[in-house]
């Protein structure tokens, strides 16, 4: 019983000390010299099993290929964040149907760009990225 009470109190203390953490990412996506318009960009807070990953935000690139995305999460330890980009640059598609699938590339956000609070204070700027080349570990998402 003592051990149970100690565990319960420890969990309560950790939950009380859990604080909000914010992160923001921006960049521009290009396919060669052409901006990638309407690509989907998702910001994920990565967790370990059994806690599932949390989707913090979703945006689409503008007519110039630009995006800016931010979100916040309450966790006890420093959050781990990834940006997932879904696009059709140089995409042959499934069965040579280019509109059927999207290329999916995941980038980890460095811990130094995660700050306390609900507002981003230091943006992670990914710069201008040419999405033509295949990236090791890249995936595909269909329909």
PDB file of C-alpha atoms in Angstrom:
ATOM      1  CA  UNK A   1       0.000   0.000   0.000  1.00  0.00           C
ATOM      2  CA  UNK A   2       2.857   2.359   0.856  1.00  0.00           C
ATOM      3  CA  UNK A   3       4.466   1.756  -2.521  1.00  0.00           C
ATOM      4  CA  UNK A   4       1.159   2.431  -4.284  1.00  0.00           C
ATOM      5  CA  UNK A   5       0.672   5.730  -2.431  1.00  0.00           C
ATOM      6  CA  UNK A   6       4.260   6.773  -3.191  1.00  0.00           C
ATOM      7  CA  UNK A   7       3.763   5.965  -6.871  1.00  0.00           C
ATOM      8  CA  UNK A   8       0.464   7.844  -6.942  1.00  0.00           C
ATOM      9  CA  UNK A   9       2.018  10.920  -5.301  1.00  0.00           C
ATOM     10  CA  UNK A  10       4.995  10.828  -7.698  1.00  0.00           C
ATOM     11  CA  UNK A  11       2.669  10.688 -10.678  1.00  0.00           C
ATOM     12  CA  UNK A  12       0.639  13.588  -9.310  1.00  0.00           C
ATOM     13  CA  UNK A  13       3.776  15.716  -8.779  1.00  0.00           C
ATOM     14  CA  UNK A  14       4.944  14.998 -12.337  1.00  0.00           C
ATOM     15  CA  UNK A  15       1.519  15.876 -13.750  1.00  0.00           C
ATOM     16  CA  UNK A  16       1.466  19.166 -11.843  1.00  0.00           C
ATOM     17  CA  UNK A  17       4.959  20.044 -13.071  1.00  0.00           C
ATOM     18  CA  UNK A  18       4.133  19.248 -16.710  1.00  0.00           C
ATOM     19  CA  UNK A  19       4.425  22.455 -18.676  1.00  0.00           C
ATOM     20  CA  UNK A  20       3.438  23.723 -22.062  1.00  0.00           C
ATOM     21  CA  UNK A  21       6.100  23.673 -24.736  1.00  0.00           C
ATOM     22  CA  UNK A  22       5.852  25.392 -28.122  1.00  0.00           C
ATOM     23  CA  UNK A  23       7.576  24.830 -31.439  1.00  0.00           C
ATOM     24  CA  UNK A  24       7.383  26.505 -34.833  1.00  0.00           C
ATOM     25  CA  UNK A  25       8.808  25.635 -38.247  1.00  0.00           C
ATOM     26  CA  UNK A  26       8.866  27.502 -41.526  1.00  0.00           C
ATOM     27  CA  UNK A  27      10.332  27.009 -44.948  1.00  0.00           C
ATOM     28  CA  UNK A  28       9.774  26.947 -48.697  1.00  0.00           C
ATOM     29  CA  UNK A  29       9.301  23.856 -50.858  1.00  0.00           C
ATOM     30  CA  UNK A  30      10.459  23.809 -54.466  1.00  0.00           C
ATOM     31  CA  UNK A  31      10.359  21.212 -57.237  1.00  0.00           C
ATOM     32  CA  UNK A  32      13.427  22.336 -59.163  1.00  0.00           C
ATOM     33  CA  UNK A  33      12.722  25.993 -59.942  1.00  0.00           C
ATOM     34  CA  UNK A  34       8.954  25.683 -59.427  1.00  0.00           C
ATOM     35  CA  UNK A  35       7.304  26.327 -56.031  1.00  0.00           C
ATOM     36  CA  UNK A  36       5.329  23.388 -54.670  1.00  0.00           C
ATOM     37  CA  UNK A  37       1.861  24.743 -54.115  1.00  0.00           C
ATOM     38  CA  UNK A  38      -0.655  23.025 -51.824  1.00  0.00           C
ATOM     39  CA  UNK A  39       1.766  20.480 -50.314  1.00  0.00           C
ATOM     40  CA  UNK A  40       0.629  19.256 -46.910  1.00  0.00           C
ATOM     41  CA  UNK A  41       2.875  19.921 -43.899  1.00  0.00           C
ATOM     42  CA  UNK A  42       2.140  18.313 -40.525  1.00  0.00           C
ATOM     43  CA  UNK A  43       3.742  18.990 -37.153  1.00  0.00           C
ATOM     44  CA  UNK A  44       3.871  15.937 -34.858  1.00  0.00           C
ATOM     45  CA  UNK A  45       4.850  15.523 -31.219  1.00  0.00           C
ATOM     46  CA  UNK A  46       6.465  12.088 -31.042  1.00  0.00           C
ATOM     47  CA  UNK A  47       5.760   9.837 -28.075  1.00  0.00           C
ATOM     48  CA  UNK A  48       6.842   6.376 -27.020  1.00  0.00           C
ATOM     49  CA  UNK A  49       4.566   3.381 -26.718  1.00  0.00           C
ATOM     50  CA  UNK A  50       1.905   3.138 -25.339  1.00  0.00           C
ATOM     51  CA  UNK A  51       1.273   6.891 -25.713  1.00  0.00           C
ATOM     52  CA  UNK A  52       0.423   7.634 -29.378  1.00  0.00           C
ATOM     53  CA  UNK A  53       2.034  10.511 -31.295  1.00  0.00           C
ATOM     54  CA  UNK A  54       0.104  13.800 -31.203  1.00  0.00           C
ATOM     55  CA  UNK A  55      -0.716  15.835 -34.322  1.00  0.00           C
ATOM     56  CA  UNK A  56      -0.044  19.458 -33.333  1.00  0.00           C
ATOM     57  CA  UNK A  57      -0.979  21.220 -36.586  1.00  0.00           C
ATOM     58  CA  UNK A  58      -1.489  20.863 -40.341  1.00  0.00           C
ATOM     59  CA  UNK A  59      -0.961  23.518 -43.031  1.00  0.00           C
ATOM     60  CA  UNK A  60      -0.648  23.665 -46.822  1.00  0.00           C
ATOM     61  CA  UNK A  61       2.037  25.505 -48.735  1.00  0.00           C
ATOM     62  CA  UNK A  62       1.064  28.768 -50.407  1.00  0.00           C
ATOM     63  CA  UNK A  63       1.455  29.706 -54.092  1.00  0.00           C
ATOM     64  CA  UNK A  64       5.163  30.437 -53.511  1.00  0.00           C
ATOM     65  CA  UNK A  65       5.748  27.075 -51.773  1.00  0.00           C
ATOM     66  CA  UNK A  66       6.010  28.716 -48.359  1.00  0.00           C
ATOM     67  CA  UNK A  67       4.715  27.363 -45.080  1.00  0.00           C
ATOM     68  CA  UNK A  68       4.710  28.326 -41.429  1.00  0.00           C
ATOM     69  CA  UNK A  69       3.432  25.877 -38.832  1.00  0.00           C
ATOM     70  CA  UNK A  70       3.403  25.900 -35.040  1.00  0.00           C
ATOM     71  CA  UNK A  71       1.912  24.061 -32.120  1.00  0.00           C
ATOM     72  CA  UNK A  72       2.236  23.363 -28.422  1.00  0.00           C
ATOM     73  CA  UNK A  73       1.933  20.393 -26.100  1.00  0.00           C
ATOM     74  CA  UNK A  74       2.021  19.822 -22.358  1.00  0.00           C
ATOM     75  CA  UNK A  75       4.591  17.197 -21.318  1.00  0.00           C
ATOM     76  CA  UNK A  76       6.797  16.502 -18.317  1.00  0.00           C
ATOM     77  CA  UNK A  77       9.987  16.082 -20.368  1.00  0.00           C
ATOM     78  CA  UNK A  78      11.137  18.033 -23.414  1.00  0.00           C
ATOM     79  CA  UNK A  79       8.944  17.134 -26.365  1.00  0.00           C
ATOM     80  CA  UNK A  80      10.283  15.470 -29.507  1.00  0.00           C
ATOM     81  CA  UNK A  81       8.892  17.020 -32.677  1.00  0.00           C
ATOM     82  CA  UNK A  82       8.914  16.050 -36.346  1.00  0.00           C
ATOM     83  CA  UNK A  83       7.722  17.794 -39.507  1.00  0.00           C
ATOM     84  CA  UNK A  84       6.157  15.534 -42.129  1.00  0.00           C
ATOM     85  CA  UNK A  85       5.915  16.851 -45.670  1.00  0.00           C
ATOM     86  CA  UNK A  86       3.581  15.281 -48.246  1.00  0.00           C
ATOM     87  CA  UNK A  87       4.174  16.347 -51.869  1.00  0.00           C
ATOM     88  CA  UNK A  88       4.043  15.182 -55.489  1.00  0.00           C
ATOM     89  CA  UNK A  89       7.336  16.543 -56.860  1.00  0.00           C
ATOM     90  CA  UNK A  90       8.991  13.899 -59.103  1.00  0.00           C
ATOM     91  CA  UNK A  91       6.316  11.426 -58.088  1.00  0.00           C
ATOM     92  CA  UNK A  92       5.687   8.654 -60.578  1.00  0.00           C
ATOM     93  CA  UNK A  93       2.762   7.465 -58.479  1.00  0.00           C
ATOM     94  CA  UNK A  94       1.267   4.033 -58.043  1.00  0.00           C
ATOM     95  CA  UNK A  95       0.712   2.273 -61.381  1.00  0.00           C
ATOM     96  CA  UNK A  96       2.030   5.459 -63.079  1.00  0.00           C
ATOM     97  CA  UNK A  97      -0.983   7.415 -61.784  1.00  0.00           C
ATOM     98  CA  UNK A  98       0.782  10.499 -60.326  1.00  0.00           C
ATOM     99  CA  UNK A  99      -2.267  11.847 -58.471  1.00  0.00           C
ATOM    100  CA  UNK A 100      -2.813   8.668 -56.490  1.00  0.00           C
ATOM    101  CA  UNK A 101       0.102   8.886 -54.025  1.00  0.00           C
ATOM    102  CA  UNK A 102       2.277  11.502 -52.354  1.00  0.00           C
ATOM    103  CA  UNK A 103       5.884  11.313 -51.293  1.00  0.00           C
ATOM    104  CA  UNK A 104       6.262  11.616 -47.504  1.00  0.00           C
ATOM    105  CA  UNK A 105       9.443  12.943 -45.928  1.00  0.00           C
ATOM    106  CA  UNK A 106      10.007  13.309 -42.185  1.00  0.00           C
ATOM    107  CA  UNK A 107      12.402  15.784 -40.575  1.00  0.00           C
ATOM    108  CA  UNK A 108      13.185  15.931 -36.857  1.00  0.00           C
ATOM    109  CA  UNK A 109      13.101  19.387 -35.277  1.00  0.00           C
ATOM    110  CA  UNK A 110      16.223  20.121 -33.186  1.00  0.00           C
ATOM    111  CA  UNK A 111      15.500  20.362 -29.425  1.00  0.00           C
ATOM    112  CA  UNK A 112      16.947  23.896 -29.315  1.00  0.00           C
ATOM    113  CA  UNK A 113      13.836  25.213 -31.098  1.00  0.00           C
ATOM    114  CA  UNK A 114      11.413  23.991 -28.433  1.00  0.00           C
ATOM    115  CA  UNK A 115      10.559  26.589 -25.816  1.00  0.00           C
ATOM    116  CA  UNK A 116       8.400  26.826 -22.700  1.00  0.00           C
ATOM    117  CA  UNK A 117       4.905  28.268 -23.021  1.00  0.00           C
ATOM    118  CA  UNK A 118       2.257  28.210 -25.731  1.00  0.00           C
ATOM    119  CA  UNK A 119       3.877  30.800 -28.015  1.00  0.00           C
ATOM    120  CA  UNK A 120       6.848  30.190 -30.303  1.00  0.00           C
ATOM    121  CA  UNK A 121       9.879  32.319 -29.383  1.00  0.00           C
ATOM    122  CA  UNK A 122      12.473  30.769 -31.729  1.00  0.00           C
ATOM    123  CA  UNK A 123      11.418  29.501 -35.169  1.00  0.00           C
ATOM    124  CA  UNK A 124      13.183  26.597 -36.881  1.00  0.00           C
ATOM    125  CA  UNK A 125      13.789  27.856 -40.423  1.00  0.00           C
ATOM    126  CA  UNK A 126      14.216  24.955 -42.844  1.00  0.00           C
ATOM    127  CA  UNK A 127      15.041  27.386 -45.650  1.00  0.00           C
ATOM    128  CA  UNK A 128      14.336  26.698 -49.314  1.00  0.00           C
ATOM    129  CA  UNK A 129      14.239  22.961 -49.977  1.00  0.00           C
ATOM    130  CA  UNK A 130      14.369  21.351 -53.410  1.00  0.00           C
ATOM    131  CA  UNK A 131      12.196  18.246 -53.078  1.00  0.00           C
ATOM    132  CA  UNK A 132      13.215  16.640 -56.416  1.00  0.00           C
ATOM    133  CA  UNK A 133      15.728  14.140 -55.006  1.00  0.00           C
ATOM    134  CA  UNK A 134      14.611  11.024 -53.174  1.00  0.00           C
ATOM    135  CA  UNK A 135      15.619  10.994 -49.491  1.00  0.00           C
ATOM    136  CA  UNK A 136      16.768   7.895 -47.608  1.00  0.00           C
ATOM    137  CA  UNK A 137      13.899   6.697 -45.428  1.00  0.00           C
ATOM    138  CA  UNK A 138      11.297   8.510 -47.508  1.00  0.00           C
ATOM    139  CA  UNK A 139       7.839   6.969 -47.627  1.00  0.00           C
ATOM    140  CA  UNK A 140       4.723   7.059 -49.764  1.00  0.00           C
ATOM    141  CA  UNK A 141       1.165   7.788 -48.714  1.00  0.00           C
ATOM    142  CA  UNK A 142      -1.657   6.891 -51.040  1.00  0.00           C
ATOM    143  CA  UNK A 143      -5.141   8.370 -51.085  1.00  0.00           C
TER     144      UNK A 143
END
